[in-house]
Coordinates of C-alpha atoms and ligand atoms in Angstrom, one line a residue:
X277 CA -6.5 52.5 14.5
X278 CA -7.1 53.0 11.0
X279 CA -7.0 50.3 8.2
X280 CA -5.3 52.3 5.9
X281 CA -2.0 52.0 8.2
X282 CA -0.3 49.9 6.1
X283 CA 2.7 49.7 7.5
X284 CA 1.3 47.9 10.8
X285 CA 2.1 44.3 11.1
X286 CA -0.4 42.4 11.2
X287 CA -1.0 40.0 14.2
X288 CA -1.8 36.9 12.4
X289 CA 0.9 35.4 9.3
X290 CA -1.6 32.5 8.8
X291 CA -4.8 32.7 9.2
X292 CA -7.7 30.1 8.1
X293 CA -11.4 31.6 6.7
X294 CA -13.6 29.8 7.0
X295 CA -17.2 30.8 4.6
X296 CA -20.4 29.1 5.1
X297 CA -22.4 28.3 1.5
X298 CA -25.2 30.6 3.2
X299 CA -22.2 33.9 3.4
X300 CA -21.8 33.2 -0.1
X301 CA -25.5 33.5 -1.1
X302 CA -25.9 37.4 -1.0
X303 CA -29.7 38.0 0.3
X304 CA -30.9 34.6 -0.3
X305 CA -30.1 31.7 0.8
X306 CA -29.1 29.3 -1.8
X307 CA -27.3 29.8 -5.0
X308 CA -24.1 31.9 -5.4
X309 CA -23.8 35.8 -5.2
X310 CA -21.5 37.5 -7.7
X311 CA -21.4 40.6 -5.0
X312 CA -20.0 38.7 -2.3
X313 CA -17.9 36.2 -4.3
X314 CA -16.3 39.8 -5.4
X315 CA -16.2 41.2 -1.8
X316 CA -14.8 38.4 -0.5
X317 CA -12.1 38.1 -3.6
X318 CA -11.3 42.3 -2.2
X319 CA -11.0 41.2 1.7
X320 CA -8.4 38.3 0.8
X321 CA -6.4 40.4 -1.8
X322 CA -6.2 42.9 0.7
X323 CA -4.9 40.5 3.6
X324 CA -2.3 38.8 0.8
X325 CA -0.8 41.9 0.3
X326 CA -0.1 42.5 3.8
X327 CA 1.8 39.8 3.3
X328 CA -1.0 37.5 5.3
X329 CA -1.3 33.8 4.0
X330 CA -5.0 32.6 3.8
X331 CA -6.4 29.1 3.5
X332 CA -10.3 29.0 3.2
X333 CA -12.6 26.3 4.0
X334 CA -16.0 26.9 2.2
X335 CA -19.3 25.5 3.3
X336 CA -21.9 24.3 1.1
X337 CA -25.1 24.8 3.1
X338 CA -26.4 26.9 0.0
X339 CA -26.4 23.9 -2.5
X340 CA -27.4 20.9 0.3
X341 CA -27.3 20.2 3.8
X342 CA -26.9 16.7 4.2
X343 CA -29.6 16.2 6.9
X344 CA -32.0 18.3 5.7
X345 CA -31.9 16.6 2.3
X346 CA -31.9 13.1 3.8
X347 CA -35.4 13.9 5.4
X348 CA -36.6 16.0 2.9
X349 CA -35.8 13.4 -0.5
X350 CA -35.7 9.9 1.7
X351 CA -32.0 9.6 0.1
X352 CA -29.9 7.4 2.8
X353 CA -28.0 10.0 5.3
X354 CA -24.6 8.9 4.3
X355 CA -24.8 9.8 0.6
X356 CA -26.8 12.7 1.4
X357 CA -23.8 14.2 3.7
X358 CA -21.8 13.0 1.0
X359 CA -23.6 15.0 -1.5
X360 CA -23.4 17.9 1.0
X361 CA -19.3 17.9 0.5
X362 CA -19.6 17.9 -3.4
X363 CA -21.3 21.3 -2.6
X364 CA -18.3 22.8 -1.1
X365 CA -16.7 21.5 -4.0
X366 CA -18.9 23.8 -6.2
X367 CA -18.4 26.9 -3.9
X368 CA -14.7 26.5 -4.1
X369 CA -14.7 26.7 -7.6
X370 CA -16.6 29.7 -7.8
X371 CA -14.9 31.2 -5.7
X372 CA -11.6 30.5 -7.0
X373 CA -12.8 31.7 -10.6
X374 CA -13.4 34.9 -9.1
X375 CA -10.5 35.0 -7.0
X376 CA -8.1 33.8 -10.0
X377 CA -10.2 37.1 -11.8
X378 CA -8.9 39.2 -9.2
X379 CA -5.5 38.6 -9.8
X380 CA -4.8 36.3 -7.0
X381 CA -2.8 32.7 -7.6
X382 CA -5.5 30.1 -5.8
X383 CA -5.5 26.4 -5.1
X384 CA -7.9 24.0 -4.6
X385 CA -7.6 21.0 -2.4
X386 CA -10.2 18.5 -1.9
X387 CA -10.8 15.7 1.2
X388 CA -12.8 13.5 -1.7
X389 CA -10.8 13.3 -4.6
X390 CA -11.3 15.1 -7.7
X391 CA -8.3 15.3 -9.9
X392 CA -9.3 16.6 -13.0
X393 CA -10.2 20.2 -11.1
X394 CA -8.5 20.1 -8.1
X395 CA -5.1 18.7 -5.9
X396 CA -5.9 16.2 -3.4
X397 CA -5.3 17.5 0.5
X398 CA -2.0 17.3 1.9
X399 CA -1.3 19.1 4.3
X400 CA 2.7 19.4 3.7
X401 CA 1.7 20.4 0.0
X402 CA -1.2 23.1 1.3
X403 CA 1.6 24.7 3.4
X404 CA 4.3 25.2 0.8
X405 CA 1.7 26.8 -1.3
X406 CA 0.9 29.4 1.5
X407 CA 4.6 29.9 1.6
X408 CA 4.7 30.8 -1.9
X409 CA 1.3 33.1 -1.2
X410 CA -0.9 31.7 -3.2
X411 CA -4.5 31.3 -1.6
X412 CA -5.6 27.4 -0.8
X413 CA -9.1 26.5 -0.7
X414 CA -9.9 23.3 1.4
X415 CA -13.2 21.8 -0.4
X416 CA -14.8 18.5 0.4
X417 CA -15.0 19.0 4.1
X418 CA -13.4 16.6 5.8
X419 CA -14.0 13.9 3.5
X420 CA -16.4 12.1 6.3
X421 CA -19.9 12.3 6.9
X422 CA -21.9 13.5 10.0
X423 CA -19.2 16.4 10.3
X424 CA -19.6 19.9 9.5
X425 CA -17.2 22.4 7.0
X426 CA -16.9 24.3 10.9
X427 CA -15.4 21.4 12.4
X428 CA -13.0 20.9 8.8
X429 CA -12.1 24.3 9.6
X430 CA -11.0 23.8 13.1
X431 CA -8.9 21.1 11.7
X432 CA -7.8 22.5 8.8
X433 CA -6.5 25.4 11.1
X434 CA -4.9 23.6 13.1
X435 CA -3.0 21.5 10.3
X436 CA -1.5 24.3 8.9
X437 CA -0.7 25.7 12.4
X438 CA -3.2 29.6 11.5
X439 CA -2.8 32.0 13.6
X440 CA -6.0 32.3 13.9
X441 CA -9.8 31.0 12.6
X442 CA -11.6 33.9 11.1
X443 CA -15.3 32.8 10.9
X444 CA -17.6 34.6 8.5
X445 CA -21.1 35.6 8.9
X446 CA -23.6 37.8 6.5
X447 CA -24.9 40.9 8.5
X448 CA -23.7 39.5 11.9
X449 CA -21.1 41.3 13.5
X450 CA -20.4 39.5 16.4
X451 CA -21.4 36.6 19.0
X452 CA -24.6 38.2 21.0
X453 CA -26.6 36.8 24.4
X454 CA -29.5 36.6 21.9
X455 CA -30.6 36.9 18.8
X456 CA -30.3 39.7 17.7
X457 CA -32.5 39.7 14.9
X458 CA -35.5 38.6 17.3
X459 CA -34.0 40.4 20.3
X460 CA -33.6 44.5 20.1
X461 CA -31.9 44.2 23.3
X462 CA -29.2 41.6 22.4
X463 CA -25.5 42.3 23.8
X464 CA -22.8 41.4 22.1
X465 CA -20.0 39.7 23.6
X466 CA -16.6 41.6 22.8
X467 CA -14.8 38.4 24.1
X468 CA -15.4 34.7 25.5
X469 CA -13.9 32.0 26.5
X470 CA -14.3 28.7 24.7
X471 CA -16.2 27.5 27.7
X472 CA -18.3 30.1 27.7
X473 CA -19.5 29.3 23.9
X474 CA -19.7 25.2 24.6
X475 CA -21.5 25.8 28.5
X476 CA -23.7 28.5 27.1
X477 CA -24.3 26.6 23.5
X478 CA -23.9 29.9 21.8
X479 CA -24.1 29.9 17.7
X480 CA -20.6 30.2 17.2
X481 CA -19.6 27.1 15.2
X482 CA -20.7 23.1 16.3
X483 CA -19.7 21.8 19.4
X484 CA -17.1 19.6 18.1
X485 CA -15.3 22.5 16.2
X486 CA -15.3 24.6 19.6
X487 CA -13.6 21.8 21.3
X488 CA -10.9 21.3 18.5
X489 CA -9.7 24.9 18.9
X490 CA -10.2 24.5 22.8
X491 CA -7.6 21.7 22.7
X492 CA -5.4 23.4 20.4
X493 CA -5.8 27.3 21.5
X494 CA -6.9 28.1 18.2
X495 CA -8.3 32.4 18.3
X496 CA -11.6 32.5 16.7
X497 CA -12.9 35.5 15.1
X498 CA -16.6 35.9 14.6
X499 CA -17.3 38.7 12.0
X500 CA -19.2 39.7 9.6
X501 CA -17.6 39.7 6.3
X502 CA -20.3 42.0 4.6
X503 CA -18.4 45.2 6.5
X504 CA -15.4 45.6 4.1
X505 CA -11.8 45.6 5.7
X506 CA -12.9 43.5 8.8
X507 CA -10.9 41.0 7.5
X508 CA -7.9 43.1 7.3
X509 CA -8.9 44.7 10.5
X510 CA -9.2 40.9 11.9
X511 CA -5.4 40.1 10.7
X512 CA -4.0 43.3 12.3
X513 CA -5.8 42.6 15.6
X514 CA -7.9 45.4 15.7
X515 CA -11.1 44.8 17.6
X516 CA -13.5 43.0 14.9
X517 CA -16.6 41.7 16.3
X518 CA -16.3 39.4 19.2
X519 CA -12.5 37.0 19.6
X520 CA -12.8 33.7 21.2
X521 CA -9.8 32.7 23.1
X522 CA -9.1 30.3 26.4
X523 CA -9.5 33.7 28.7
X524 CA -13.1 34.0 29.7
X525 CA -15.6 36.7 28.8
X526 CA -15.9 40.1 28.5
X527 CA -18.1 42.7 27.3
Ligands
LIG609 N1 -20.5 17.6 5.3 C1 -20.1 16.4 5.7 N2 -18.8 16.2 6.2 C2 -17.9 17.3 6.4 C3 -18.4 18.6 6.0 C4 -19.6 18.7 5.4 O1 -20.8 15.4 5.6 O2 -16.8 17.1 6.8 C5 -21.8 17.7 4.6 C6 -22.9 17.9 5.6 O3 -24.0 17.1 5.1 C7 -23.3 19.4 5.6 C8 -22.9 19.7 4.2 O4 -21.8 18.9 3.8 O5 -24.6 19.6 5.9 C9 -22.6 21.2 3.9 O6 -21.6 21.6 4.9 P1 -22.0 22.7 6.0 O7 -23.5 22.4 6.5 O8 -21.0 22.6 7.1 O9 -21.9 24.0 5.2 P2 -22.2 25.5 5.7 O10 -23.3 25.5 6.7 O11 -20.9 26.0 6.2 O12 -22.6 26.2 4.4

């Protein structure tokens, strides 16, 4: 089905996106990426005017990972993963500057407290804001250390009751056996189940992310958000690479 039928509804009213720091860093992988900041401002103007709400939770593995830093400077774990959210705070900015360029009415709510540049999270607040179609960015992670911006996006998700989790990679397109970069012979999976990603420890998201959507029967949508319109593609349930659900695999 083409993307250009506008007048299809699209499967998913709510859905959360979730954008490492690494998706935002074009080729490298640090700093930010005007191109994809842009291409990613497109894919979400495109899905609000389908009438789609969209929350995003951005990572901030391009600035600091907390663990990596911790070993690498000798800086205590806890403020390092600590220093790891005030990245996604950075990202979120960016990206809402460029968004807010594009037209779009944003919001930025953070799980650490920042209230000279953004609202604080609640959820009731983060909802009626979706109502009213503007675009809500969930920075800060979860606010706690030792968890990951997958896992705040599982919960995030699941707060504000998405249809679905739309995970972002660069130049992935899809869940595969192996990697495909290493492996020419990699498969990739169409459709699994969430056992199939926690049994087989495939690089979906972390394991405790997986498990949140398990319990909840969140859809998750690996893609790869360099291909423009998979996220529209994604919202009108046309096959974008591979859909995690509670039914098990397929090819
Ligand atoms: N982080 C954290 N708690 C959270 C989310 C993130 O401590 O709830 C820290 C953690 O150190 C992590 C860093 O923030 O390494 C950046 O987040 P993440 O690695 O998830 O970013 P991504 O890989 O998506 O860019």
């Amino acid at each position: 089905m083409s993307i250009s039928s506008d007048s299809q509804a699209p499967k998913y009213k709510r859905i959360l996106l979730k954008l490492s720091g690494e998706a935002l860093a074009g080729d490298g992988h640090s700093g930010l990426d005007a191109h994809v900041l842009g291409l990613v401002a497109d894919e979400v103007k495109a899905v609000t005017a389908a009438g789609v709400q969209v929350a995003i939770v951005v990572g901030g593995g391009n600035i600091v990972r907390g663990a990596e830093l911790s070993l690498r400077l000798g800086v205590d774990e806890v403020t390092a993963h600590y220093m790891g959210m005030l990245a996604t705070a950075i990202n979120s900015l960016a990206l809402q500057a460029v968004m807010e360029a594009e037209g779009l009415v944003t919001r930025v709510q953070t799980a650490i407290e920042m209230h000279q540049i953004a609202e604080p999270f609640i959820r009731r607040r983060a909802i009626r804001h979706l109502e009213k179609g503007r675009v809500v960015i969930f920075a800060g992670g979860t606010g706690s250390p030792y968890f990951t911006t997958d896992t705040t996006a599982a919960l995030r998700a699941i707060e504000i009751e998405a249809g679905a989790l739309l995970m972002a990679k660069k130049g992935v397109d899809g869940v595969y056996d192996k990697d495909p970069n290493v492996h020419p012979d990699a498969v990739i999976y169409r459709r699994l189940g969430y056992l199939d990603v926690i049994n087989q420890d495939l690089k979906v998201m972390d394991a405790t992310a997986v498990a949140l959507c398990k319990d909840n029967n969140m859809d998750i949508i690996v893609f790869d958000v360099a291909q423009p319109g998979n996220v529209k593609r994604a919202v009108l349930g046309e096959e974008v690479g591979t859909l995690v659900t509670a039914s098990g695999r397929a090819p």
